């Protein structure tokens, strides 16, 4: 029976609707299946919901298992339902800028560039445009005290604070002057187009 | 100073440590300790790596407890923490496994990085919580500290045995100082001044950056020249870490 129908079906048909069997009992009842394979079959059946472990070493059919037994179901391998589609996340520089902002919470543009830039030639322009967009959409706040500049006549670097951390996905600055937040599915107006 | 990242020996050592952990024999050995004195660039390197790889980053607090760790972790993962430790632990497992799966599908590395780990490395309950999380999901946990973690881990043999070989951050050699000066400075710097900077900074990245800023300030007043020790003689380069006194440039004969 075991070789023809599979180990899980054999276990399903061996355990009675109201009985509770241990691996030893199953092993005695199904001598053609090795103990290791029986353990594997019970583990998979617990995962799929046909079997439950009442206590240590005591396996019992669930309602789903009893129904399957009554219907004479043959358990087959294969997918257990639809696999959810995962949308690939963007790997752009704005994504890295957003990650860096979430990590630092308070930062200057240089902090973000050190963390984020790979080989982008216009990294600073991209970062400042993104920051301006997020500022208008209310995600970042311009702090009063600036970071000291390195040049002689520098006014210093603006420091920012992330005041709206909505999640791991970076808000998208759209061409139509809006910011789309994939974390909240919200669209916020800003003036940068 | 140019806002860019320079690959130093410490960064290469850190990446090598991660590779060693990935290729480990025992699957449950997924705690990596990154140790080193303050000012060696640990936070900069870890921050860069976390940003490039979308890892979870947490900064430890002095009064952290096991419950607080889980609450912080859940907040970082954008989950609303439940009220009991048990429920929060299960929530953390679910959220971390989801993030790990997403990272795996995207082909990127996922890890939980805890900075300033010296604050809690002597507390059994926190270390055991992190160990349980890392054991159950086999997600790498990177503990970044300032030289005390390794010593404290000897108390917890079950945790110490799960650690990959530690990554020890060391002062930069001359080659790294040269790379940092060439990568960050906006003015050309002569070799003798780089050697002097290496000597007086002791190879600490923080002091090297302080020196580069001073050289740049001087160099911009003398644009078009390569800045050497002779040009900067008598100028303050940086402050001494131990005494706090300014160190001035002098020509060495």
Short mmCIF file of C-alpha atoms in Angstrom, two decimals:
data_model
loop_
_atom_site.label_atom_id
_atom_site.label_comp_id
_atom_site.label_asym_id
_atom_site.label_seq_id
_atom_site.Cartn_x
_atom_site.Cartn_y
_atom_site.Cartn_z
CA UNK A 1 0.00 0.00 0.00
CA UNK A 2 2.75 2.36 1.02
CA UNK A 3 4.77 2.09 -2.13
CA UNK A 4 1.76 2.41 -4.40
CA UNK A 5 -0.04 5.29 -2.69
CA UNK A 6 2.73 7.10 -0.89
CA UNK A 7 3.79 7.27 2.74
CA UNK A 8 1.41 10.06 3.75
CA UNK A 9 -1.64 8.25 2.39
CA UNK A 10 -0.52 5.10 4.19
CA UNK A 11 -0.30 6.99 7.48
CA UNK A 12 -3.69 8.64 6.81
CA UNK A 13 -5.34 5.27 6.34
CA UNK A 14 -3.58 3.62 9.28
CA UNK A 15 -4.52 6.14 11.97
CA UNK A 16 -8.13 5.63 12.98
CA UNK A 17 -10.51 8.62 13.13
CA UNK A 18 -10.40 8.79 16.94
CA UNK A 19 -7.17 7.01 17.78
CA UNK A 20 -3.88 8.55 18.75
CA UNK A 21 -0.82 6.66 17.51
CA UNK A 22 2.87 7.03 18.24
CA UNK A 23 5.65 6.57 15.70
CA UNK A 24 6.30 3.12 17.23
CA UNK A 25 2.68 2.09 16.62
CA UNK A 26 2.83 3.42 13.07
CA UNK A 27 6.13 1.66 12.51
CA UNK A 28 4.59 -1.66 13.65
CA UNK A 29 1.53 -1.13 11.48
CA UNK A 30 3.54 -0.09 8.42
CA UNK A 31 6.70 -2.23 8.50
CA UNK A 32 7.43 -1.54 4.82
CA UNK A 33 8.09 2.17 5.56
CA UNK A 34 11.26 3.09 7.41
CA UNK A 35 10.97 4.98 10.69
CA UNK A 36 12.73 8.01 9.23
CA UNK A 37 10.28 8.23 6.35
CA UNK A 38 7.37 7.90 8.76
CA UNK A 39 8.66 10.83 10.79
CA UNK A 40 9.04 12.88 7.60
CA UNK A 41 5.52 11.95 6.46
CA UNK A 42 3.98 12.95 9.81
CA UNK A 43 5.86 16.26 9.79
CA UNK A 44 4.54 17.13 6.34
CA UNK A 45 1.02 16.04 7.29
CA UNK A 46 1.11 18.32 10.37
CA UNK A 47 2.25 21.16 8.14
CA UNK A 48 -0.54 20.54 5.62
CA UNK A 49 -3.16 20.20 8.36
CA UNK A 50 -4.12 16.50 8.10
CA UNK A 51 -2.49 15.54 11.39
CA UNK A 52 -1.91 17.11 14.77
CA UNK A 53 0.43 16.25 17.61
CA UNK A 54 -1.71 16.05 20.73
CA UNK A 55 1.31 15.51 22.95
CA UNK A 56 4.87 14.26 22.54
CA UNK A 57 4.79 11.20 20.25
CA UNK A 58 1.01 11.08 19.90
CA UNK A 59 -0.41 11.78 16.46
CA UNK A 60 -4.10 12.24 15.75
CA UNK A 61 -6.14 13.13 12.67
CA UNK A 62 -7.55 16.65 12.44
CA UNK A 63 -11.08 17.30 11.11
CA UNK A 64 -9.51 17.85 7.70
CA UNK A 65 -7.66 14.53 8.08
CA UNK A 66 -10.82 12.69 9.11
CA UNK A 67 -12.67 14.10 6.10
CA UNK A 68 -9.81 13.10 3.80
CA UNK A 69 -9.84 9.61 5.30
CA UNK A 70 -13.61 9.31 4.84
CA UNK A 71 -13.35 10.41 1.23
CA UNK A 72 -10.49 7.99 0.57
CA UNK A 73 -8.20 10.80 -0.53
CA UNK A 74 -4.79 9.98 -1.97
CA UNK A 75 -2.28 12.57 -0.78
CA UNK A 76 -0.05 13.65 -3.61
CA UNK A 77 2.98 15.84 -3.65
CA UNK A 78 2.85 19.23 -5.31
CA UNK A 79 1.98 22.82 -4.58
CA UNK A 80 -0.32 23.43 -1.63
CA UNK A 81 -1.99 26.47 -3.11
CA UNK A 82 -1.19 29.51 -5.16
CA UNK A 83 2.26 30.94 -4.59
CA UNK A 84 1.93 34.66 -3.84
CA UNK A 85 3.58 36.84 -6.44
CA UNK A 86 6.34 38.95 -5.03
CA UNK A 87 6.75 42.27 -6.68
CA UNK A 88 10.42 42.97 -7.23
CA UNK A 89 11.47 46.08 -5.37
CA UNK A 90 13.36 48.81 -7.10
CA UNK A 91 17.10 48.97 -6.60
CA UNK A 92 17.55 52.61 -7.54
CA UNK A 93 19.54 55.23 -5.72
CA UNK A 94 16.41 56.70 -4.13
CA UNK A 95 15.82 53.33 -2.46
CA UNK A 96 19.31 53.47 -0.94
CA UNK A 97 18.82 57.11 0.06
CA UNK A 98 15.59 56.18 1.85
CA UNK A 99 17.27 53.26 3.66
CA UNK A 100 20.06 55.56 4.77
CA UNK A 101 17.55 58.16 6.01
CA UNK A 102 15.71 55.52 8.03
CA UNK A 103 18.93 54.36 9.60
CA UNK A 104 20.32 57.78 10.51
CA UNK A 105 17.04 59.58 11.36
CA UNK A 106 19.03 62.89 11.42
CA UNK A 107 21.44 63.44 8.56
CA UNK A 108 23.06 65.81 6.10
CA UNK A 109 23.19 65.17 2.37
CA UNK A 110 26.82 64.04 2.71
CA UNK A 111 25.86 61.30 5.19
CA UNK A 112 23.38 59.98 2.64
CA UNK A 113 25.85 60.17 -0.26
CA UNK A 114 28.58 58.26 1.63
CA UNK A 115 26.11 55.42 2.25
CA UNK A 116 24.24 55.40 -1.03
CA UNK A 117 26.30 56.37 -4.06
CA UNK A 118 27.68 53.54 -6.18
CA UNK A 119 28.74 54.90 -9.55
CA UNK A 120 26.11 57.58 -10.13
CA UNK A 121 27.69 60.75 -11.52
CA UNK A 122 24.76 62.97 -10.54
CA UNK A 123 24.32 61.51 -7.06
CA UNK A 124 24.28 64.85 -5.25
CA UNK A 125 21.71 66.35 -7.63
CA UNK A 126 19.49 63.29 -7.32
CA UNK A 127 19.74 63.32 -3.54
CA UNK A 128 18.96 67.02 -3.17
CA UNK A 129 15.99 66.78 -5.53
CA UNK A 130 14.66 63.78 -3.63
CA UNK A 131 15.13 65.56 -0.29
CA UNK A 132 13.32 68.67 -1.54
CA UNK A 133 10.42 66.52 -2.74
CA UNK A 134 10.21 64.68 0.57
CA UNK A 135 10.39 67.97 2.47
CA UNK A 136 7.42 69.36 0.56
CA UNK A 137 5.49 66.15 1.07
CA UNK A 138 6.14 66.34 4.81
CA UNK A 139 8.51 63.37 5.19
CA UNK A 140 11.65 65.25 6.21
CA UNK A 141 12.15 68.39 8.24
CA UNK A 142 14.93 70.94 7.80
CA UNK A 143 16.76 71.33 11.13
CA UNK A 144 17.83 74.75 12.40
CA UNK A 145 21.46 73.88 13.12
CA UNK A 146 23.60 73.10 10.08
CA UNK A 147 26.52 70.69 9.85
CA UNK A 148 29.83 72.58 9.50
CA UNK A 149 31.12 72.87 5.95
CA UNK A 150 34.64 72.01 4.94
CA UNK A 151 35.32 74.97 2.65
CA UNK A 152 36.48 78.32 4.01
CA UNK A 153 33.37 80.26 3.05
CA UNK A 154 30.92 77.40 3.35
CA UNK A 155 27.58 78.10 5.03
CA UNK A 156 27.53 74.51 6.19
CA UNK A 157 25.33 71.61 5.15
CA UNK A 158 21.62 71.52 5.87
CA UNK A 159 20.73 68.78 8.35
CA UNK A 160 17.47 66.94 8.00
CA UNK A 161 15.30 64.90 10.28
CA UNK A 162 13.09 62.07 9.04
CA UNK A 163 9.74 62.82 10.63
CA UNK A 164 7.54 60.42 8.66
CA UNK A 165 9.04 56.95 8.45
CA UNK A 166 6.24 54.97 6.83
CA UNK A 167 8.09 51.73 6.06
CA UNK A 168 10.89 49.99 4.21
CA UNK A 169 9.79 50.96 0.71
CA UNK A 170 11.04 54.29 -0.58
CA UNK A 171 8.46 56.95 -1.50
CA UNK A 172 8.53 57.67 -5.22
CA UNK A 173 8.94 61.19 -6.55
CA UNK A 174 6.73 61.37 -9.64
CA UNK A 175 7.08 63.63 -12.64
CA UNK A 176 3.60 65.07 -12.14
CA UNK A 177 4.62 66.75 -8.88
CA UNK A 178 3.36 64.11 -6.47
CA UNK A 179 4.99 61.66 -4.09
CA UNK A 180 3.63 58.11 -4.07
CA UNK A 181 4.23 56.14 -0.89
CA UNK A 182 4.16 52.37 -1.60
CA UNK A 183 4.02 51.65 2.15
CA UNK A 184 0.71 53.41 2.68
CA UNK A 185 -0.46 53.52 -0.98
CA UNK A 186 -0.90 57.26 -0.46
CA UNK A 187 -0.28 60.04 -2.99
CA UNK A 188 0.96 63.36 -1.56
CA UNK A 189 1.29 66.61 -3.49
CA UNK A 190 4.59 68.42 -3.80
CA UNK A 191 5.76 71.09 -6.21
CA UNK A 192 8.82 69.36 -7.66
CA UNK A 193 8.01 67.97 -11.09
CA UNK B 1 35.82 66.92 1.64
CA UNK B 2 34.28 64.68 -0.97
CA UNK B 3 31.29 62.73 0.30
CA UNK B 4 32.35 59.32 -0.90
CA UNK B 5 33.13 55.93 0.57
CA UNK B 6 36.68 54.58 0.47
CA UNK B 7 37.37 50.84 0.54
CA UNK B 8 39.80 50.27 3.37
CA UNK B 9 41.42 47.13 4.72
CA UNK B 10 38.87 47.15 7.56
CA UNK B 11 36.02 47.10 5.05
CA UNK B 12 37.62 44.18 3.22
CA UNK B 13 38.08 42.40 6.55
CA UNK B 14 34.41 42.99 7.37
CA UNK B 15 33.27 41.57 4.00
CA UNK B 16 35.59 38.59 4.44
CA UNK B 17 34.05 37.98 7.88
CA UNK B 18 30.58 37.94 6.34
CA UNK B 19 31.72 35.50 3.66
CA UNK B 20 33.21 33.22 6.30
CA UNK B 21 29.91 33.28 8.16
CA UNK B 22 27.98 32.51 4.96
CA UNK B 23 30.18 29.54 4.17
CA UNK B 24 30.06 28.25 7.74
CA UNK B 25 29.83 24.55 8.41
CA UNK B 26 27.29 24.74 11.25
CA UNK B 27 24.08 26.39 10.09
CA UNK B 28 23.26 27.80 13.53
CA UNK B 29 26.58 29.64 13.81
CA UNK B 30 25.28 32.93 12.49
CA UNK B 31 26.41 35.60 14.91
CA UNK B 32 29.21 37.84 13.74
CA UNK B 33 31.02 40.07 16.21
CA UNK B 34 32.61 43.25 14.87
CA UNK B 35 34.89 44.76 17.46
CA UNK B 36 37.29 47.66 17.51
CA UNK B 37 38.14 50.87 19.31
CA UNK B 38 36.09 54.01 18.68
CA UNK B 39 37.12 56.04 15.64
CA UNK B 40 38.16 53.14 13.40
CA UNK B 41 35.21 53.56 11.02
CA UNK B 42 33.00 50.73 12.22
CA UNK B 43 29.72 52.65 12.10
CA UNK B 44 30.53 54.20 8.70
CA UNK B 45 31.34 50.81 7.20
CA UNK B 46 28.35 49.07 8.74
CA UNK B 47 26.04 51.93 7.75
CA UNK B 48 27.23 51.72 4.14
CA UNK B 49 26.79 47.94 4.07
CA UNK B 50 23.31 48.11 5.62
CA UNK B 51 22.18 50.73 3.09
CA UNK B 52 23.51 48.79 0.14
CA UNK B 53 21.89 45.54 1.29
CA UNK B 54 18.61 46.54 2.96
CA UNK B 55 19.37 45.01 6.33
CA UNK B 56 17.75 45.75 9.65
CA UNK B 57 19.76 48.22 11.71
CA UNK B 58 19.27 48.84 15.41
CA UNK B 59 21.25 50.89 17.86
CA UNK B 60 21.45 49.42 21.33
CA UNK B 61 20.53 51.50 24.37
CA UNK B 62 22.16 51.48 27.76
CA UNK B 63 19.07 50.23 29.63
CA UNK B 64 17.88 47.73 27.01
CA UNK B 65 15.89 44.73 28.23
CA UNK B 66 14.80 41.65 26.27
CA UNK B 67 11.28 43.08 25.83
CA UNK B 68 12.63 46.43 24.74
CA UNK B 69 14.87 44.72 22.16
CA UNK B 70 11.87 42.98 20.64
CA UNK B 71 9.80 46.17 20.67
CA UNK B 72 12.61 48.08 18.94
CA UNK B 73 13.06 45.29 16.43
CA UNK B 74 9.33 45.19 15.64
CA UNK B 75 9.18 48.96 15.29
CA UNK B 76 12.12 48.84 12.89
CA UNK B 77 10.25 46.19 10.91
CA UNK B 78 7.12 48.39 10.93
CA UNK B 79 5.07 45.98 13.05
CA UNK B 80 2.88 47.08 15.96
CA UNK B 81 4.27 45.23 18.99
CA UNK B 82 1.83 43.12 20.99
CA UNK B 83 1.85 43.08 24.77
CA UNK B 84 3.50 39.86 25.91
CA UNK B 85 7.09 38.78 25.29
CA UNK B 86 5.91 35.51 23.76
CA UNK B 87 3.64 37.24 21.26
CA UNK B 88 6.29 39.79 20.36
CA UNK B 89 8.82 37.00 19.82
CA UNK B 90 6.45 35.21 17.44
CA UNK B 91 5.73 38.51 15.65
CA UNK B 92 9.46 39.14 15.27
CA UNK B 93 9.95 35.64 13.85
CA UNK B 94 7.20 36.18 11.29
CA UNK B 95 8.39 39.64 10.28
CA UNK B 96 12.05 38.66 10.05
CA UNK B 97 11.29 35.55 8.03
CA UNK B 98 9.19 37.61 5.59
CA UNK B 99 11.98 40.18 5.17
CA UNK B 100 14.55 37.44 4.78
CA UNK B 101 12.47 35.70 2.11
CA UNK B 102 12.03 38.94 0.17
CA UNK B 103 15.77 39.60 0.32
CA UNK B 104 16.48 36.04 -0.83
CA UNK B 105 14.12 36.45 -3.80
CA UNK B 106 15.78 39.71 -4.73
CA UNK B 107 19.22 38.11 -4.50
CA UNK B 108 20.42 40.42 -1.74
CA UNK B 109 21.92 39.71 1.66
CA UNK B 110 19.79 40.06 4.75
CA UNK B 111 21.05 40.48 8.29
CA UNK B 112 20.18 42.19 11.54
CA UNK B 113 22.86 44.65 12.60
CA UNK B 114 23.00 45.81 16.21
CA UNK B 115 25.33 48.73 16.80
CA UNK B 116 26.77 49.69 20.22
CA UNK B 117 26.39 46.08 21.33
CA UNK B 118 28.71 46.66 24.30
CA UNK B 119 25.69 48.03 26.16
CA UNK B 120 24.05 44.63 26.44
CA UNK B 121 26.68 41.99 25.72
CA UNK B 122 26.94 41.09 29.42
CA UNK B 123 23.18 40.62 29.84
CA UNK B 124 22.12 37.03 29.48
CA UNK B 125 18.42 37.63 28.68
CA UNK B 126 19.16 39.89 25.70
CA UNK B 127 21.91 37.67 24.34
CA UNK B 128 19.64 34.63 24.66
CA UNK B 129 16.80 36.44 22.86
CA UNK B 130 19.07 37.30 19.94
CA UNK B 131 20.47 33.80 19.93
CA UNK B 132 16.96 32.29 19.82
CA UNK B 133 15.97 34.51 16.90
CA UNK B 134 19.13 33.75 14.98
CA UNK B 135 18.89 30.01 15.74
CA UNK B 136 15.31 29.66 14.60
CA UNK B 137 15.64 31.59 11.35
CA UNK B 138 19.36 31.20 10.68
CA UNK B 139 19.51 34.89 9.88
CA UNK B 140 22.93 36.49 10.44
CA UNK B 141 23.12 38.82 13.44
CA UNK B 142 25.99 41.29 13.32
CA UNK B 143 26.96 42.72 16.72
CA UNK B 144 29.07 45.85 16.47
CA UNK B 145 30.91 47.00 19.57
CA UNK B 146 33.91 48.77 20.96
CA UNK B 147 36.12 45.94 22.09
CA UNK B 148 34.15 44.44 24.98
CA UNK B 149 31.90 41.94 23.21
CA UNK B 150 34.43 39.17 22.73
CA UNK B 151 35.47 39.31 26.37
CA UNK B 152 31.89 39.23 27.63
CA UNK B 153 30.87 36.41 25.31
CA UNK B 154 33.23 34.04 27.09
CA UNK B 155 30.61 33.92 29.87
CA UNK B 156 28.00 32.50 27.53
CA UNK B 157 29.58 29.44 25.98
CA UNK B 158 26.41 28.44 24.10
CA UNK B 159 26.43 31.85 22.37
CA UNK B 160 30.19 32.08 21.89
CA UNK B 161 30.10 28.73 20.09
CA UNK B 162 27.61 30.20 17.60
CA UNK B 163 29.86 33.11 16.67
CA UNK B 164 31.85 33.16 13.47
CA UNK B 165 35.49 34.27 13.77
CA UNK B 166 35.25 37.89 14.98
CA UNK B 167 36.12 40.82 12.73
CA UNK B 168 38.64 43.00 14.52
CA UNK B 169 38.95 46.56 13.25
CA UNK B 170 42.54 47.77 13.37
CA UNK B 171 44.18 51.17 12.75
CA UNK B 172 44.64 51.98 9.07
CA UNK B 173 48.00 51.19 7.47
CA UNK B 174 49.76 53.81 5.32
CA UNK B 175 48.12 52.44 2.15
CA UNK B 176 44.67 53.08 3.63
CA UNK B 177 45.63 56.57 4.77
CA UNK B 178 46.83 57.30 1.21
CA UNK B 179 43.58 55.92 -0.22
CA UNK B 180 41.51 57.99 2.22
CA UNK B 181 43.45 61.19 1.48
CA UNK B 182 43.29 60.66 -2.29
CA UNK B 183 39.62 59.68 -2.16
CA UNK B 184 38.33 62.38 0.17
CA UNK B 185 40.58 65.40 -0.19
CA UNK B 186 39.67 68.06 -2.72
CA UNK B 187 43.26 69.32 -2.86
CA UNK B 188 46.39 67.38 -3.92
CA UNK B 189 48.47 66.21 -0.95
CA UNK B 190 52.17 65.28 -1.01
CA UNK B 191 53.44 61.92 0.24
CA UNK B 192 55.39 63.37 3.16
CA UNK B 193 52.27 64.99 4.58
CA UNK B 194 50.33 61.73 4.17
CA UNK B 195 53.08 59.91 6.06
CA UNK B 196 52.99 62.55 8.78
CA UNK B 197 49.20 62.29 9.00
CA UNK B 198 49.49 58.52 9.29
CA UNK B 199 51.99 58.88 12.10
CA UNK B 200 50.14 61.45 14.20
CA UNK B 201 46.65 60.03 13.64
CA UNK B 202 47.68 56.55 14.77
CA UNK B 203 45.66 55.13 11.85
CA UNK B 204 42.30 56.18 13.34
CA UNK B 205 39.82 57.11 10.61
CA UNK B 206 38.24 59.85 12.73
CA UNK B 207 41.57 61.62 13.19
CA UNK B 208 42.53 61.06 9.55
CA UNK B 209 39.33 62.82 8.44
CA UNK B 210 40.01 65.65 10.87
CA UNK B 211 43.48 65.99 9.34
CA UNK B 212 42.11 65.93 5.79
CA UNK B 213 39.67 68.74 6.67
CA UNK B 214 42.57 70.84 8.03
CA UNK B 215 44.69 70.15 4.93
CA UNK B 216 41.78 71.09 2.70
CA UNK B 217 41.16 74.36 4.51
CA UNK B 218 44.83 75.22 4.08
CA UNK B 219 44.98 73.92 0.50
CA UNK B 220 42.09 76.04 -0.68
CA UNK B 221 43.96 79.16 0.40
CA UNK B 222 46.91 77.98 -1.70
CA UNK B 223 45.09 76.58 -4.69
CA UNK B 224 47.10 75.06 -7.49
CA UNK B 225 49.77 73.65 -5.18
CA UNK B 226 50.32 70.20 -3.84
CA UNK B 227 50.24 70.54 -0.06
CA UNK B 228 53.33 69.23 1.66
CA UNK B 229 54.72 69.26 5.20
CA UNK B 230 56.97 72.19 4.35
CA UNK B 231 54.01 74.28 3.19
CA UNK B 232 51.91 73.49 6.26
CA UNK B 233 54.66 73.73 8.84
CA UNK B 234 53.35 75.16 12.12
CA UNK B 235 49.67 74.69 11.15
CA UNK B 236 47.33 72.69 13.37
CA UNK B 237 46.54 69.35 11.75
CA UNK B 238 44.41 67.62 14.39
CA UNK B 239 43.89 67.22 18.11
CA UNK B 240 45.60 64.46 20.03
CA UNK B 241 43.14 61.77 21.11
CA UNK B 242 44.75 61.17 24.50
CA UNK B 243 45.75 64.63 25.62
CA UNK B 244 43.34 66.76 23.60
CA UNK B 245 46.23 69.03 22.61
CA UNK B 246 46.58 70.28 19.05
CA UNK B 247 49.21 68.61 16.87
CA UNK B 248 50.99 70.94 14.47
CA UNK B 249 52.71 69.96 11.25
CA UNK B 250 56.48 69.86 11.40
CA UNK B 251 59.04 68.91 8.81
CA UNK B 252 60.86 65.77 9.86
CA UNK B 253 64.51 65.59 8.93
#
